[in-house]
PDB file of C-alpha atoms in Angstrom:
ATOM      1  CA  MET A   1     -13.479  14.729  24.614  1.00  0.00           C
ATOM      2  CA  SER A   2     -11.151  17.312  23.122  1.00  0.00           C
ATOM      3  CA  GLY A   3      -7.765  16.863  21.511  1.00  0.00           C
ATOM      4  CA  ARG A   4      -6.683  20.222  22.895  1.00  0.00           C
ATOM      5  CA  GLY A   5      -4.178  18.729  25.342  1.00  0.00           C
ATOM      6  CA  VAL A   6      -2.589  16.679  22.585  1.00  0.00           C
ATOM      7  CA  TRP A   7      -2.041  19.747  20.396  1.00  0.00           C
ATOM      8  CA  GLN A   8      -0.664  21.766  23.297  1.00  0.00           C
ATOM      9  CA  ARG A   9       1.905  19.056  24.055  1.00  0.00           C
ATOM     10  CA  ALA A  10       2.825  18.779  20.379  1.00  0.00           C
ATOM     11  CA  ARG A  11       3.325  22.550  20.107  1.00  0.00           C
ATOM     12  CA  ALA A  12       5.456  22.548  23.257  1.00  0.00           C
ATOM     13  CA  ARG A  13       7.710  19.835  21.793  1.00  0.00           C
ATOM     14  CA  LEU A  14       8.025  21.730  18.525  1.00  0.00           C
ATOM     15  CA  ARG A  15       8.988  24.912  20.384  1.00  0.00           C
ATOM     16  CA  ARG A  16      11.850  23.033  22.080  1.00  0.00           C
ATOM     17  CA  PHE A  17      13.094  21.504  18.811  1.00  0.00           C
ATOM     18  CA  PRO A  18      15.456  24.381  17.798  1.00  0.00           C
ATOM     19  CA  GLU A  19      17.198  24.220  21.181  1.00  0.00           C
ATOM     20  CA  GLN A  20      17.545  20.461  20.942  1.00  0.00           C
ATOM     21  CA  LEU A  21      18.867  20.672  17.402  1.00  0.00           C
ATOM     22  CA  ALA A  22      21.402  23.318  18.423  1.00  0.00           C
ATOM     23  CA  GLY A  23      22.610  21.086  21.244  1.00  0.00           C
ATOM     24  CA  CYS A  24      22.927  18.126  18.879  1.00  0.00           C
ATOM     25  CA  GLY A  25      24.598  19.912  15.997  1.00  0.00           C
ATOM     26  CA  GLU A  26      27.477  17.479  15.694  1.00  0.00           C
ATOM     27  CA  GLN A  27      25.174  14.453  15.499  1.00  0.00           C
ATOM     28  CA  ALA A  28      22.787  16.238  13.107  1.00  0.00           C
ATOM     29  CA  SER A  29      25.693  17.153  10.823  1.00  0.00           C
ATOM     30  CA  ALA A  30      27.022  13.596  10.821  1.00  0.00           C
ATOM     31  CA  TYR A  31      23.581  12.236   9.941  1.00  0.00           C
ATOM     32  CA  GLY A  32      23.112  14.836   7.207  1.00  0.00           C
ATOM     33  CA  ARG A  33      26.519  14.056   5.696  1.00  0.00           C
ATOM     34  CA  CYS A  34      25.720  10.342   5.711  1.00  0.00           C
ATOM     35  CA  VAL A  35      22.354  10.842   4.007  1.00  0.00           C
ATOM     36  CA  ALA A  36      23.869  13.194   1.431  1.00  0.00           C
ATOM     37  CA  ALA A  37      26.690  10.768   0.660  1.00  0.00           C
ATOM     38  CA  ALA A  38      24.351   7.786   0.510  1.00  0.00           C
ATOM     39  CA  SER A  39      22.029   9.493  -1.957  1.00  0.00           C
ATOM     40  CA  ALA A  40      24.638  11.272  -4.105  1.00  0.00           C
ATOM     41  CA  GLY A  41      24.536  10.858  -7.852  1.00  0.00           C
ATOM     42  CA  ASN A  42      22.330   8.037  -9.044  1.00  0.00           C
ATOM     43  CA  ALA A  43      22.525   6.152  -5.747  1.00  0.00           C
ATOM     44  CA  GLU A  44      19.312   5.379  -3.918  1.00  0.00           C
ATOM     45  CA  LEU A  45      19.072   5.927  -0.201  1.00  0.00           C
ATOM     46  CA  ARG A  46      18.520   2.541   1.380  1.00  0.00           C
ATOM     47  CA  ARG A  47      16.971   1.740   4.699  1.00  0.00           C
ATOM     48  CA  ASP A  48      19.378   1.515   7.643  1.00  0.00           C
ATOM     49  CA  ARG A  49      22.232   2.967   5.564  1.00  0.00           C
ATOM     50  CA  CYS A  50      22.779   5.741   8.147  1.00  0.00           C
ATOM     51  CA  LEU A  51      21.346   3.911  11.132  1.00  0.00           C
ATOM     52  CA  ARG A  52      24.358   4.486  13.389  1.00  0.00           C
ATOM     53  CA  GLU A  53      24.272   8.249  12.784  1.00  0.00           C
ATOM     54  CA  PHE A  54      20.492   8.356  13.175  1.00  0.00           C
ATOM     55  CA  ARG A  55      20.635   6.525  16.505  1.00  0.00           C
ATOM     56  CA  ALA A  56      23.315   8.925  17.783  1.00  0.00           C
ATOM     57  CA  LEU A  57      21.082  11.877  16.848  1.00  0.00           C
ATOM     58  CA  GLN A  58      18.048  10.216  18.398  1.00  0.00           C
ATOM     59  CA  GLU A  59      19.924   9.594  21.668  1.00  0.00           C
ATOM     60  CA  CYS A  60      21.103  13.205  21.746  1.00  0.00           C
ATOM     61  CA  PHE A  61      17.520  14.444  21.342  1.00  0.00           C
ATOM     62  CA  ALA A  62      16.395  12.113  24.132  1.00  0.00           C
ATOM     63  CA  ARG A  63      19.044  13.550  26.462  1.00  0.00           C
ATOM     64  CA  ALA A  64      18.182  17.156  25.566  1.00  0.00           C
TER      65      ALA A  64
END
């Protein structure tokens, strides 16, 4: 059994990623700002700190 089909599907998803990211620019920016703010200075990025922004980005990718 070959993993060829798996790699072809993975490559196809990766080829679509730039289009999806472009369509979700607002959500990606909001998530990036949240992560940058949460990890600024000596602060440590904690789990679920930017969960709301991440979920919005995830939903946008799912729609795209």
